[in-house]
XYZ file of C-alpha atoms in Angstrom:
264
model
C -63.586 38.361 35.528
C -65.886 41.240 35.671
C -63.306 43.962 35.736
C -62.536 42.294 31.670
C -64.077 43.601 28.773
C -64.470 40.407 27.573
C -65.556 36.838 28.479
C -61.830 35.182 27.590
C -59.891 37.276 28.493
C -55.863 37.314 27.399
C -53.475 38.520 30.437
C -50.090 39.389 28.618
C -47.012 38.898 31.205
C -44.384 42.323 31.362
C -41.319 40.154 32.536
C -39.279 42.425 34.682
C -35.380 42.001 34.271
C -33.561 41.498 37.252
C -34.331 44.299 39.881
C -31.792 45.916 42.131
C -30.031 43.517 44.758
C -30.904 40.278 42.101
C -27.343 39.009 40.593
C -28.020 39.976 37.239
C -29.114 43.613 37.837
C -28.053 46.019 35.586
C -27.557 49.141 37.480
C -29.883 51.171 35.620
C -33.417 51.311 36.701
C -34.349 53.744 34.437
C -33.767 50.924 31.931
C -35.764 48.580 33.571
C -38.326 50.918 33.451
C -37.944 51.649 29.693
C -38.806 48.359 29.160
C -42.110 47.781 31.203
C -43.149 50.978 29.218
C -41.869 49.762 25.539
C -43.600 45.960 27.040
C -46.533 47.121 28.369
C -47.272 49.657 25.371
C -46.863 46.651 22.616
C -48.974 44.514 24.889
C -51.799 46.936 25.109
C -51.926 48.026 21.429
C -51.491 44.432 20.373
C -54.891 43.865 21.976
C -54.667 42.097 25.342
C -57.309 42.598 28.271
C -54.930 42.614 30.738
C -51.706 42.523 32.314
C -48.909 40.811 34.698
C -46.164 42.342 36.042
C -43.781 39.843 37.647
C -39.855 40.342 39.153
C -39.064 37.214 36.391
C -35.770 38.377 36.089
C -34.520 38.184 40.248
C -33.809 34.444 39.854
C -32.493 32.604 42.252
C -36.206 33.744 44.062
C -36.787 34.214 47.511
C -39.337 31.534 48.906
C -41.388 33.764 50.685
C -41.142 37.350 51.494
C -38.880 39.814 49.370
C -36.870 42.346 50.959
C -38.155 45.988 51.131
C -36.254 47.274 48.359
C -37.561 44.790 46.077
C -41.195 45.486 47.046
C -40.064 49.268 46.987
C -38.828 48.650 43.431
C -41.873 46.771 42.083
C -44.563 49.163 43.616
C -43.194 52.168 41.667
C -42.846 49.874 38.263
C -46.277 48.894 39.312
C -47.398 52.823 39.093
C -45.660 53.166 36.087
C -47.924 50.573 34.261
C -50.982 51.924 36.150
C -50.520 55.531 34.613
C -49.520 54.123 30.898
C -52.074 51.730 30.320
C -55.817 51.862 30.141
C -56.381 48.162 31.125
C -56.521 46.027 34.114
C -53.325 44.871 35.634
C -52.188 42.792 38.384
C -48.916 41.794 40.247
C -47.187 38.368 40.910
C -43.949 38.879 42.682
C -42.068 35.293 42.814
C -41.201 33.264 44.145
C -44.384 33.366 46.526
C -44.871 36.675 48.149
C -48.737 37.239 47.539
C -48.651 39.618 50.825
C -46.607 42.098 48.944
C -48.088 41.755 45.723
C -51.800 42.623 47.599
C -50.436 45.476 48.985
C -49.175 46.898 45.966
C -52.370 46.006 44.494
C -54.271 47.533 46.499
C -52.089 50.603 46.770
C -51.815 51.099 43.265
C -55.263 50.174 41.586
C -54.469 46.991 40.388
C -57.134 44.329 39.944
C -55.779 41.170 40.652
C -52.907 39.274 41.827
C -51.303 35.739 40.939
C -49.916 33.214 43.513
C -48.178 29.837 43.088
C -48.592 28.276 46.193
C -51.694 29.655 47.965
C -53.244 26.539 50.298
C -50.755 23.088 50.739
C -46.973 23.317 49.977
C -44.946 22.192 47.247
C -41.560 21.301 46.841
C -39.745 23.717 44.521
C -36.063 24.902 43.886
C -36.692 27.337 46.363
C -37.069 24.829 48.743
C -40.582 23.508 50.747
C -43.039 26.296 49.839
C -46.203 26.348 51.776
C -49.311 28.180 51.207
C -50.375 31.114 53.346
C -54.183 31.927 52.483
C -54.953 32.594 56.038
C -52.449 36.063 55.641
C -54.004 36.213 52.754
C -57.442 36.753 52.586
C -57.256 38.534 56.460
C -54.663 41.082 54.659
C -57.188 41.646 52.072
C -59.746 42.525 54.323
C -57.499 44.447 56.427
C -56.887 46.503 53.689
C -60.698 46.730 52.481
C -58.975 45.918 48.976
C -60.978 44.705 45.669
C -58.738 42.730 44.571
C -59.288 39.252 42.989
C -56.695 36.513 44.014
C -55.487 33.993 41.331
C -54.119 30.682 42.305
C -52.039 27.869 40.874
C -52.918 24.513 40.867
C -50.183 22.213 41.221
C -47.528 25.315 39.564
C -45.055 24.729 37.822
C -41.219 23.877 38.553
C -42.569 22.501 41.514
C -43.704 18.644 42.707
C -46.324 17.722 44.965
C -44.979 16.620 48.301
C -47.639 14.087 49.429
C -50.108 12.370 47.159
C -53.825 14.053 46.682
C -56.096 13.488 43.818
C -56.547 16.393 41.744
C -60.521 17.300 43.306
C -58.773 17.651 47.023
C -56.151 19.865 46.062
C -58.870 22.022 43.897
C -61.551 21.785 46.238
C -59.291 22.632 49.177
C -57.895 25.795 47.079
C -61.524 27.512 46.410
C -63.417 26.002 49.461
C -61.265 25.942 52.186
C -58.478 28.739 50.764
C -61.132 30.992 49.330
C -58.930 31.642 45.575
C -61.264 33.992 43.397
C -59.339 31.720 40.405
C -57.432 28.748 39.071
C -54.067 28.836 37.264
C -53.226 25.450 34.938
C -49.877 25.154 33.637
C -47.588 23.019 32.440
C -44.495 21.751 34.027
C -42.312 24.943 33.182
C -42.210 28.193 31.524
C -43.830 27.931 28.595
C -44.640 24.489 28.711
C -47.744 23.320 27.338
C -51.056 22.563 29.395
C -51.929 18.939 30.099
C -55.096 18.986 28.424
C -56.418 16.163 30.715
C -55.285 18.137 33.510
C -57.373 21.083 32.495
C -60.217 19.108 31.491
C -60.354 17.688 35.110
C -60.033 20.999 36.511
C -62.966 22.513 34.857
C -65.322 18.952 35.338
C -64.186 19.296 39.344
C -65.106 23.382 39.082
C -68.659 22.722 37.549
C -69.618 19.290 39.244
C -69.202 21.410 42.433
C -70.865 24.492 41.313
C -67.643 26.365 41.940
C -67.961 30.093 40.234
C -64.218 30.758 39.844
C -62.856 31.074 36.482
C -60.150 28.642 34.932
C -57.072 30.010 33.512
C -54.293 28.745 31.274
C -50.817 29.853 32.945
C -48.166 28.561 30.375
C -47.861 27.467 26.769
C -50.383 28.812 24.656
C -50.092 29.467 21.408
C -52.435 30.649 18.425
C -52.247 27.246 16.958
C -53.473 25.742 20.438
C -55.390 28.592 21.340
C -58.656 27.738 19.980
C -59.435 24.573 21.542
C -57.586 25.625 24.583
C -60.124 28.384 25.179
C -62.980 26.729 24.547
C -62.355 25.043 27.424
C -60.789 27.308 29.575
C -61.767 30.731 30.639
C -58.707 32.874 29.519
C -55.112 33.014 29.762
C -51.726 34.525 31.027
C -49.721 34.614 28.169
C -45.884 35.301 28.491
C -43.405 33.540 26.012
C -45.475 33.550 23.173
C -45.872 36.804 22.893
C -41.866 37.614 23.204
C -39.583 38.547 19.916
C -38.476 34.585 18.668
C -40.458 33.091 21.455
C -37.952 34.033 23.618
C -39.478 34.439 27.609
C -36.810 37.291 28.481
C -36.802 39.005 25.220
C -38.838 41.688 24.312
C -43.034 41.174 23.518
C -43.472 41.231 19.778
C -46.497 43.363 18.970
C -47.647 40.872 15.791
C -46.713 38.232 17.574
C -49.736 39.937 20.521
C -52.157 40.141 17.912
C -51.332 36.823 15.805
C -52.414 35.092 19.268
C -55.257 37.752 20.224
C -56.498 37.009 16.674
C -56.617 33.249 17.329
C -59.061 33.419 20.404
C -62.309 32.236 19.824
């Protein structure tokens, strides 16, 4: 959280469309790339602290590992955000390729990355996802990076495959998986935050002593905001901040600073 120039901070999501080789590409990457810009620079001047770039738009996902093109792809976008904007960014490339993502990180400046499935597995459209921290964390010391990892709890579109209480699956993530951070969401894209969840997340963080922050991953609004982050310690923020509330559509730059305005 140190790399923040704030306490709560507000991580705005640039939602690539689909990249080359993904169904719905467009066959114009210059386009794609007019959009991360016209994204990133409404993001930024709406008054975010940082930002996510994610390959939302290559749906169906790979499980694991992208292809080299696609990681290709995503680490010049990725150096495209670095030289526009002035504030930390990170990378989350989907469906669960945190190796790639690190080394684009690292390679580009970037201060964090986001990962759904980091220790355990999960059952997900993609199939049985499981968590590779070992890679991980070894990668990121391979690579002397500083770069903080971010890790869902129980992420969404996806259904535990054996049952844990909710302190296992945390403590196992920061103890035994070594995550720098905790993602809460809801069950989809833009769904809401059980509130109970996330108030058992952050009990189970500071009954253990844990110093990782807690981070809202879906569903926030500026009407929620408030007590949301009073709780929690910041938030990626992706459909909210889109024209209409729309998660592929552009990000509305007074719809950035209605919800930048709302945190406490």
């Amino acid at each position: 959280m140190d790399v923040f120039s704030t306490e709560t901070p507000i991580i705005g999501m640039v939602h690539l469309p689909p990249l080359p080789g993904a169904p719905d590409y467009g066959g114009d990457r210059n386009a794609i790339r007019d959009r991360l810009s016209q994204d990133a620079t409404a993001l930024e001047e709406g008054g975010v602290d940082g930002i996510m770039l994610e390959n939302f738009g290559d749906t169906p996902f790979y499980p694991d590992r992208v292809p080299r093109h696609v990681v290709a792809d995503i680490a010049a976008l990725t150096e495209t955000l670095r030289d526009q904007v002035s504030i930390p960014f990170g990378v989350n490339i989907l469906r669960n390729d945190v190796q790639s993502a690190l080394g684009i990180a690292a390679a580009t400046g970037g201060a964090f990355v986001r990962v759904n499935v980091h220790t355990g597995a999960r059952l997900t459209d993609q199939g049985i996802i499981e968590g590779m921290a070992h890679e991980t964390l070894r990668l990121r010391e391979q690579l002397d990076a500083d770069v903080a990892v971010i890790a869902d709890i129980d992420v969404k579109h996806s259904a535990t495959l054996a049952e844990r209480t909710l302190e296992e699956t945390f403590g196992d993530l920061i103890e035994r998986g070594g995550a720098d951070g905790v993602v809460v969401s809801g069950t989809g894209t833009g769904a809401a935050v059980d509130t109970t969840v996330l108030d058992r997340v952050v009990e189970c963080r500071d009954d253990h002593g844990f110093d990782v922050p807690v981070l809202i991953g879906s569903g926030i609004t500026p009407e929620t905001a408030p007590d949301l982050l009073s709780v929690a310690d910041g938030a990626i923020v992706g459909t909210t901040l889109k024209r209409d509330a729309e998660t592929t559509a552009p990000v509305d730059e007074a719809a950035v600073e209605r919800l930048v305005a709302s945190v406490p």
